[in-house]
Coordinates of C-alpha atoms in Angstrom, one line a residue:
Chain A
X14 CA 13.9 9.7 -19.6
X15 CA 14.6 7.2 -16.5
X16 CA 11.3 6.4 -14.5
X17 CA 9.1 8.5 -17.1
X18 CA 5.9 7.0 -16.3
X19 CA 6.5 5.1 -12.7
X20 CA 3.9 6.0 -10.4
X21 CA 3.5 6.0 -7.1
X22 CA 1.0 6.1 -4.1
X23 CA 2.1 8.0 -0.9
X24 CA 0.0 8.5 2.2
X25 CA 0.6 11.3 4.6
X26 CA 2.0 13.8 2.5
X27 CA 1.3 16.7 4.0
X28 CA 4.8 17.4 6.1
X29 CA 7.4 16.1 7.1
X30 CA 8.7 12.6 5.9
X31 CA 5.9 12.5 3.5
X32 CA 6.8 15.5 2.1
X33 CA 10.6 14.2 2.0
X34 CA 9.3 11.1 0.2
X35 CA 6.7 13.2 -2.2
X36 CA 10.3 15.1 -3.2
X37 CA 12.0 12.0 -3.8
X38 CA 10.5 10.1 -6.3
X39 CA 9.4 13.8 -8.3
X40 CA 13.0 14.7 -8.2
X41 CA 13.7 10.9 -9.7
X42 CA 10.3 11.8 -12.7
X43 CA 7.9 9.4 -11.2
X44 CA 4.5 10.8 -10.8
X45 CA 3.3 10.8 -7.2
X46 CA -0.4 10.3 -6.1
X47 CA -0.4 11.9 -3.0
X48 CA -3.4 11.3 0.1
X49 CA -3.3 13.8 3.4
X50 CA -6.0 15.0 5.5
X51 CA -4.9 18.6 5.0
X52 CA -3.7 20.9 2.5
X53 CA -0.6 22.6 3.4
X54 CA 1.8 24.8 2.5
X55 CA 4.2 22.3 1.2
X56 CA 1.7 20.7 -0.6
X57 CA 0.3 23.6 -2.7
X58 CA 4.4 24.5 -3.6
X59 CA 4.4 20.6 -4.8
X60 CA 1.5 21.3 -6.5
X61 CA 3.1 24.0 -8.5
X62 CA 6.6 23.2 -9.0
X63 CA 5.1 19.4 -10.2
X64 CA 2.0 20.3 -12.0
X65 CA 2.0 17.6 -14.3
X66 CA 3.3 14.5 -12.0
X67 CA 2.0 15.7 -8.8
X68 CA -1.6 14.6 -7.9
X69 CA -3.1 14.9 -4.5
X70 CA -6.5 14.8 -2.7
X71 CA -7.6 14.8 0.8
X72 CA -8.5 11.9 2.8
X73 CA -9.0 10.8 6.1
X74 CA -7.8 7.6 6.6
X75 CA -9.8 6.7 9.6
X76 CA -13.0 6.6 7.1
X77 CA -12.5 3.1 6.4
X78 CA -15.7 3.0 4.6
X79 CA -15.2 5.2 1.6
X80 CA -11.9 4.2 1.1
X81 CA -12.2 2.1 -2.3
X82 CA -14.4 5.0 -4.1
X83 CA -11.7 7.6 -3.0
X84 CA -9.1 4.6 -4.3
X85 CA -10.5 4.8 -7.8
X86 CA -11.1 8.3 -8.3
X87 CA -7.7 9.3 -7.6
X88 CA -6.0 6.6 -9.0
X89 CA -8.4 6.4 -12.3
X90 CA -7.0 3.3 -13.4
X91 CA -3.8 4.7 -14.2
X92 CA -1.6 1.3 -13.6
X93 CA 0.6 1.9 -9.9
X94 CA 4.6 0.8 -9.6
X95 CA 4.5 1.4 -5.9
X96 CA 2.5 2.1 -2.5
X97 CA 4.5 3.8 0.1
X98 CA 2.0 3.6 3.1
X99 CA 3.8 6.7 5.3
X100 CA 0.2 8.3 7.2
X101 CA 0.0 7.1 11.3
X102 CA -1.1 8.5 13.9
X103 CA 0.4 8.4 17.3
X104 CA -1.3 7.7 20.4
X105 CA 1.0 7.8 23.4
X106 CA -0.1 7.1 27.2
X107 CA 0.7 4.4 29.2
X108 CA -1.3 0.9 28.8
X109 CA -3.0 1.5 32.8
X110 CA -4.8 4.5 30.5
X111 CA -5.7 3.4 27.8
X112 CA -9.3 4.4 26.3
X113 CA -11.0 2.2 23.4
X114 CA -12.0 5.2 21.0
X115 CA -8.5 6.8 20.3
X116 CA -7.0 3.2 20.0
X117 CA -10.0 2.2 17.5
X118 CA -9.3 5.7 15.6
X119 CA -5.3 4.5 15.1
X120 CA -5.9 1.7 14.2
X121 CA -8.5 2.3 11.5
X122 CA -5.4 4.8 10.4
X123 CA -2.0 2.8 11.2
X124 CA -3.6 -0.9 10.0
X125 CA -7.0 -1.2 8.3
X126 CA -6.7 1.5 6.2
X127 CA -3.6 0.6 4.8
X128 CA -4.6 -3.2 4.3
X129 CA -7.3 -1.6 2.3
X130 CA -5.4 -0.1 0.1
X131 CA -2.8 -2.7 -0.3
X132 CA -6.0 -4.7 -1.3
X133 CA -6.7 -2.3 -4.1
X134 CA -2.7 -1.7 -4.8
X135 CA -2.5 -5.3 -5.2
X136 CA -5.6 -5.6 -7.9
X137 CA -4.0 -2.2 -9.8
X138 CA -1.1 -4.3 -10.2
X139 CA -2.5 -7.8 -11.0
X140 CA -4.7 -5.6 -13.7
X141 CA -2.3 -4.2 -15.3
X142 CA 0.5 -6.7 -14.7
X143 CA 2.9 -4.7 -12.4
X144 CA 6.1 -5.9 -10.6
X145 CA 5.1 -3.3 -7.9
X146 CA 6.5 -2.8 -4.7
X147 CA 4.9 -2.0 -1.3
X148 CA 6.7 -0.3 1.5
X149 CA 4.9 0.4 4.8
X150 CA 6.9 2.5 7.0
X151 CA 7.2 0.9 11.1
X152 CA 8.4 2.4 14.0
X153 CA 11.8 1.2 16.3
X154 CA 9.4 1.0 19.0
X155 CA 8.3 -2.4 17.9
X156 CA 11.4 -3.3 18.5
X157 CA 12.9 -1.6 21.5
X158 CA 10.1 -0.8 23.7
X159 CA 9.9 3.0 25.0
X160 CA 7.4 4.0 27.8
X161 CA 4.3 4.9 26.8
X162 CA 4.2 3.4 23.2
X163 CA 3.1 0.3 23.3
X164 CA -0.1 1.2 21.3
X165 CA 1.3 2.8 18.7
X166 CA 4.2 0.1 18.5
X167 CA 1.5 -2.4 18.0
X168 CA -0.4 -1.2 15.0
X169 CA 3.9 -0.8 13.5
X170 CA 4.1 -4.9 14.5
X171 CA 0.9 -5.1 12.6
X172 CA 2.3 -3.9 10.0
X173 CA 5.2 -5.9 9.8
X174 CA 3.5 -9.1 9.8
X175 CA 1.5 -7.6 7.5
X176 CA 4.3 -6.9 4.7
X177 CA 6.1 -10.3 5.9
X178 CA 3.0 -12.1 4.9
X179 CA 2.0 -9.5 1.9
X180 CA 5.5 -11.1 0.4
X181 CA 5.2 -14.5 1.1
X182 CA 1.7 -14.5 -0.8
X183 CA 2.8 -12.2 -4.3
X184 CA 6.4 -13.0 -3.9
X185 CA 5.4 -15.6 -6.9
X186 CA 3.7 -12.3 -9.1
X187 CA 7.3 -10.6 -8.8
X188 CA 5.5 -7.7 -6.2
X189 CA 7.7 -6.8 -3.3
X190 CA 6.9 -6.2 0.3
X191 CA 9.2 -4.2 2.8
X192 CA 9.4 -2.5 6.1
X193 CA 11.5 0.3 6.6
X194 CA 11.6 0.1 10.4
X195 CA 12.6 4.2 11.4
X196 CA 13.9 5.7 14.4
X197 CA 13.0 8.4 15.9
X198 CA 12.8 11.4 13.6
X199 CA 12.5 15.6 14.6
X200 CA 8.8 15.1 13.1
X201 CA 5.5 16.9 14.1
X202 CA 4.7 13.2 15.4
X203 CA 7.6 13.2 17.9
X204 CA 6.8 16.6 18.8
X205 CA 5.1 15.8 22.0
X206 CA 8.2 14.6 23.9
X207 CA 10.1 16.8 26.1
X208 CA 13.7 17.8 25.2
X209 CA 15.1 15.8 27.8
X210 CA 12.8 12.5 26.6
X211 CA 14.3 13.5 23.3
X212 CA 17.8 13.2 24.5
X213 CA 17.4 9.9 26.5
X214 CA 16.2 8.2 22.8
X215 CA 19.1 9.4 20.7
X216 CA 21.3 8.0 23.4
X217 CA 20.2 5.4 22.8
X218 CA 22.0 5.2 19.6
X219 CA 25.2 4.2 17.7
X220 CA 25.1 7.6 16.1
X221 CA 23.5 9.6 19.6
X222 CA 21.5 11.8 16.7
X223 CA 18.1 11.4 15.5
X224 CA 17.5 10.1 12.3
X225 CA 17.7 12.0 9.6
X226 CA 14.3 12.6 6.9
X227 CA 16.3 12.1 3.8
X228 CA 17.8 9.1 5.0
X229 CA 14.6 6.9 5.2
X230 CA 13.0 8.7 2.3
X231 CA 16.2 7.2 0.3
X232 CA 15.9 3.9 1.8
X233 CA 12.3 4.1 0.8
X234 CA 13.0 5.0 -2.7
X235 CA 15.7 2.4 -3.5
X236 CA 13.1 -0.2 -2.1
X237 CA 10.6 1.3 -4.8
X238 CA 13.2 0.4 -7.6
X239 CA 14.4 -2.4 -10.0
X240 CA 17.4 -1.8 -8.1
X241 CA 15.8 -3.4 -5.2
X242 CA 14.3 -6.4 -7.4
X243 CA 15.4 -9.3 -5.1
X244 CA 14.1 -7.7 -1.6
X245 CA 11.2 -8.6 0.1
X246 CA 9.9 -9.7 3.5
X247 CA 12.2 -7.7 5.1
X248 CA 12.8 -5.3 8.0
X249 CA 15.2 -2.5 6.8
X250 CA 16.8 -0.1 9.7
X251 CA 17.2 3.2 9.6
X252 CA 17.4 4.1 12.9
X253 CA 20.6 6.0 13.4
X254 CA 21.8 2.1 14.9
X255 CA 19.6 1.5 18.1
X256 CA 21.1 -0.4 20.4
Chain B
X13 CA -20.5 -17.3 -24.1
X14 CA -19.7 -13.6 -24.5
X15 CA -16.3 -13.7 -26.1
X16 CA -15.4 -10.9 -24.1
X17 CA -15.7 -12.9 -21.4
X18 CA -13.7 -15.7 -22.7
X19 CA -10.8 -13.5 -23.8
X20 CA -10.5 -12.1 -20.1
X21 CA -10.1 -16.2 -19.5
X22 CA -7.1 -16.3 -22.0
X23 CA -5.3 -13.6 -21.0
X24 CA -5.2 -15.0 -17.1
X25 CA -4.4 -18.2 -18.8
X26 CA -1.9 -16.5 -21.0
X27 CA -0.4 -15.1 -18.3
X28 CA 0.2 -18.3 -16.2
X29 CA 1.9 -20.0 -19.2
X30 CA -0.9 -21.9 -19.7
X31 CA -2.7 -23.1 -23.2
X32 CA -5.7 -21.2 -24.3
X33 CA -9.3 -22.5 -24.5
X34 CA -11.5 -22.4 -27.2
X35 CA -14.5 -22.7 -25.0
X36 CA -16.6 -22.4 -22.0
X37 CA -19.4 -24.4 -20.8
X38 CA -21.2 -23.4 -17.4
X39 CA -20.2 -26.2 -15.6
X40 CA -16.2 -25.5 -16.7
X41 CA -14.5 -25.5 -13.3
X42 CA -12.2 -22.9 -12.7
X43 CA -9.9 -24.7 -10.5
X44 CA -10.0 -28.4 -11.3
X45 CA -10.8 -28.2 -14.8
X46 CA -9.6 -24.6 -15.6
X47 CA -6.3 -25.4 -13.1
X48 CA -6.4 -21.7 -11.8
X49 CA -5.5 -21.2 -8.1
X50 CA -6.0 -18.4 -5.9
X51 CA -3.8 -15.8 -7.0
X52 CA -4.5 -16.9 -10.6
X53 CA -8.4 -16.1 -9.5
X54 CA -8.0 -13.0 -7.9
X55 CA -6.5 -11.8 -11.4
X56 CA -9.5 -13.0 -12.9
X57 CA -11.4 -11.4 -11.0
X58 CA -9.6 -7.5 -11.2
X59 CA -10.2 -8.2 -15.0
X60 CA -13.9 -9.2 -14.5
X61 CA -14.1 -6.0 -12.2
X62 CA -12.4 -3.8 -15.1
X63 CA -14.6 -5.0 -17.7
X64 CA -17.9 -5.0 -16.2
X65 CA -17.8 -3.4 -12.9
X66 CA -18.7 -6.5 -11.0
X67 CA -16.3 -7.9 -7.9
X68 CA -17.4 -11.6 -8.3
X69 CA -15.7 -12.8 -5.2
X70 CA -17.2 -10.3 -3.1
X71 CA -20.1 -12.3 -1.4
X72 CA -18.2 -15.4 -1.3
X73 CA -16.3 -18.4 -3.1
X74 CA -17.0 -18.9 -7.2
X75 CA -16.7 -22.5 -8.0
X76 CA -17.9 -22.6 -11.9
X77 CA -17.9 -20.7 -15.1
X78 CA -21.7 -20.8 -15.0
X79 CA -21.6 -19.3 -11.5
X80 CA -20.0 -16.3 -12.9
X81 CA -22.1 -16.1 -15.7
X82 CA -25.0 -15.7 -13.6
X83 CA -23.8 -13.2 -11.6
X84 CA -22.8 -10.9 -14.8
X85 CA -26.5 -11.8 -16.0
X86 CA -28.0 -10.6 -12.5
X87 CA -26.4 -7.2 -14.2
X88 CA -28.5 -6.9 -17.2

């Protein structure tokens, strides 16, 4: 069967996209390692409709410190085809407010977490001699600026010269590095804004719409695949065309 | 020499198109003598890592065979 065996790591699985992207790849047989803080409803359904290919545990991914124990017993040295690194945290204010703590606590989600476990993605795959591919999902704030942000856009650009460099140095190993820069999304994380903020960003638009879940979770997969073999270092939009 | 250890040597070798060795001595270096590089040396050391539990990069740069050997030895 096509992709029997492929494995994946997603973070963030718990709802929305990452429960788009969790869908995804089960839908396409790969077997999803799955890391969220809580258990939801969506979850335990994965659980049962995926018993075999589905494997989750909680985390928090602002415990930086336990991060390569929690690494190895939910991986088990099972051999990893992908990392999809979906989990962030948003927090918005604007920069005259700014408090130390919560930006610390986002970025030990959004960045150092992550590099983490690209670190041990990277040795899972130099172990057992994978062509893997990484995909770190950014934010169109880095690149069009939206009051009130400019935190949370920064730990996205972190990211993206993150992945740029990620596939500069294991471009020569055959393991990918992408972006997938998304727009704004009808997401629990773009919840906070007010309808009429809402309406103001999808105007700002090609398609005046938000973007749509599948959508990225599709881009997301395709950069996961063979299919995808000769793209890396890059920034890939899907952002309903921002302009 | 544990040959364990010296087969972990070949495959990274192997891997990198490279000819086996037959043999290690402590003072074998792994870059000018072995001609591994950095990425070549952070393979070796997942493999070291899988076999004996031991991240020998962790507390800093590893220059020798013998340097390694020590460091597996500390385990024991």
């Amino acid at each position: 069967m096509e992709n029997e065996g492929k494995t994946v790591l997603i973070t963030g699985v718990s709802k929305g996209l990452g429960i788009e992207l969790c869908t995804k790849f089960l839908d396409n047989n790969w077997k999803v390692f799955g890391i969220s803080r809580t258990k939801t409803e969506e979850i335990i359904r994965l659980q049962k409709s995926y018993e075999d290919r589905f494997s989750w545990k909680s985390y928090d991914l602002a415990d930086t410190d336990n991060l390569k124990q929690f690494f190895n017993e939910l991986i088990d040295k099972e051999a990893l085809n992908a990392y999809v690194n979906n989990a962030a945290v948003a927090y918005d204010d604007i920069i005259t407010n700014v408090q130390l703590d919560p930006l610390i606590h986002m970025y030990k989600v959004n960045v150092f977490s992550p590099i983490m476990l690209t670190k041990f993605v990277l040795r899972n795959m130099l172990l057992h001699n994978v062509m893997g591919s990484i995909v770190h999902l950014s934010s169109i704030s880095v690149h069009t600026g939206y009051k009130g942000l400019a935190m949370y856009a920064s730990t996205k650009g972190a990211l993206e010269a993150f992945s740029k460099n990620t596939a500069r140095e294991w471009g020569e190993r055959k393991i990918r590095s992408n972006c997938l820069v998304a727009g704004f999304m009808e997401t629990e994380m773009s919840s906070s804004l007010t309808p009429d903020q809402k309406n103001r960003i999808y105007q700002r638009t090609s398609l005046k719409i938000p973007t749509e879940k599948s959508s990225v979770a599709s881009m997301v997969y395709f950069l996961c695949t063979q299919e995808a073999s000769s793209i890396t270092g890059q920034n890939i939009f899907v952002d309903s065309g921002t302009i | 020499m544990e040959s364990k250890l010296l087969e972990i040597f070949n495959v990274v070798l192997r891997n990198r198109g490279r000819s086996e060795v037959s043999q290690l001595t402590e003072n074998t270096h792994l870059r000018s003598d072995l001609g591994l590089d950095s990425l070549d040396l952070a393979e070796l050391t997942v493999r070291i890592e899988s076999e004996y539990g031991i991240d020998i990069f962790e507390e800093g740069i590893v220059n020798t065979v013998g340097e390694i050997v020590n460091k597996l030895n500390a385990l024991k």
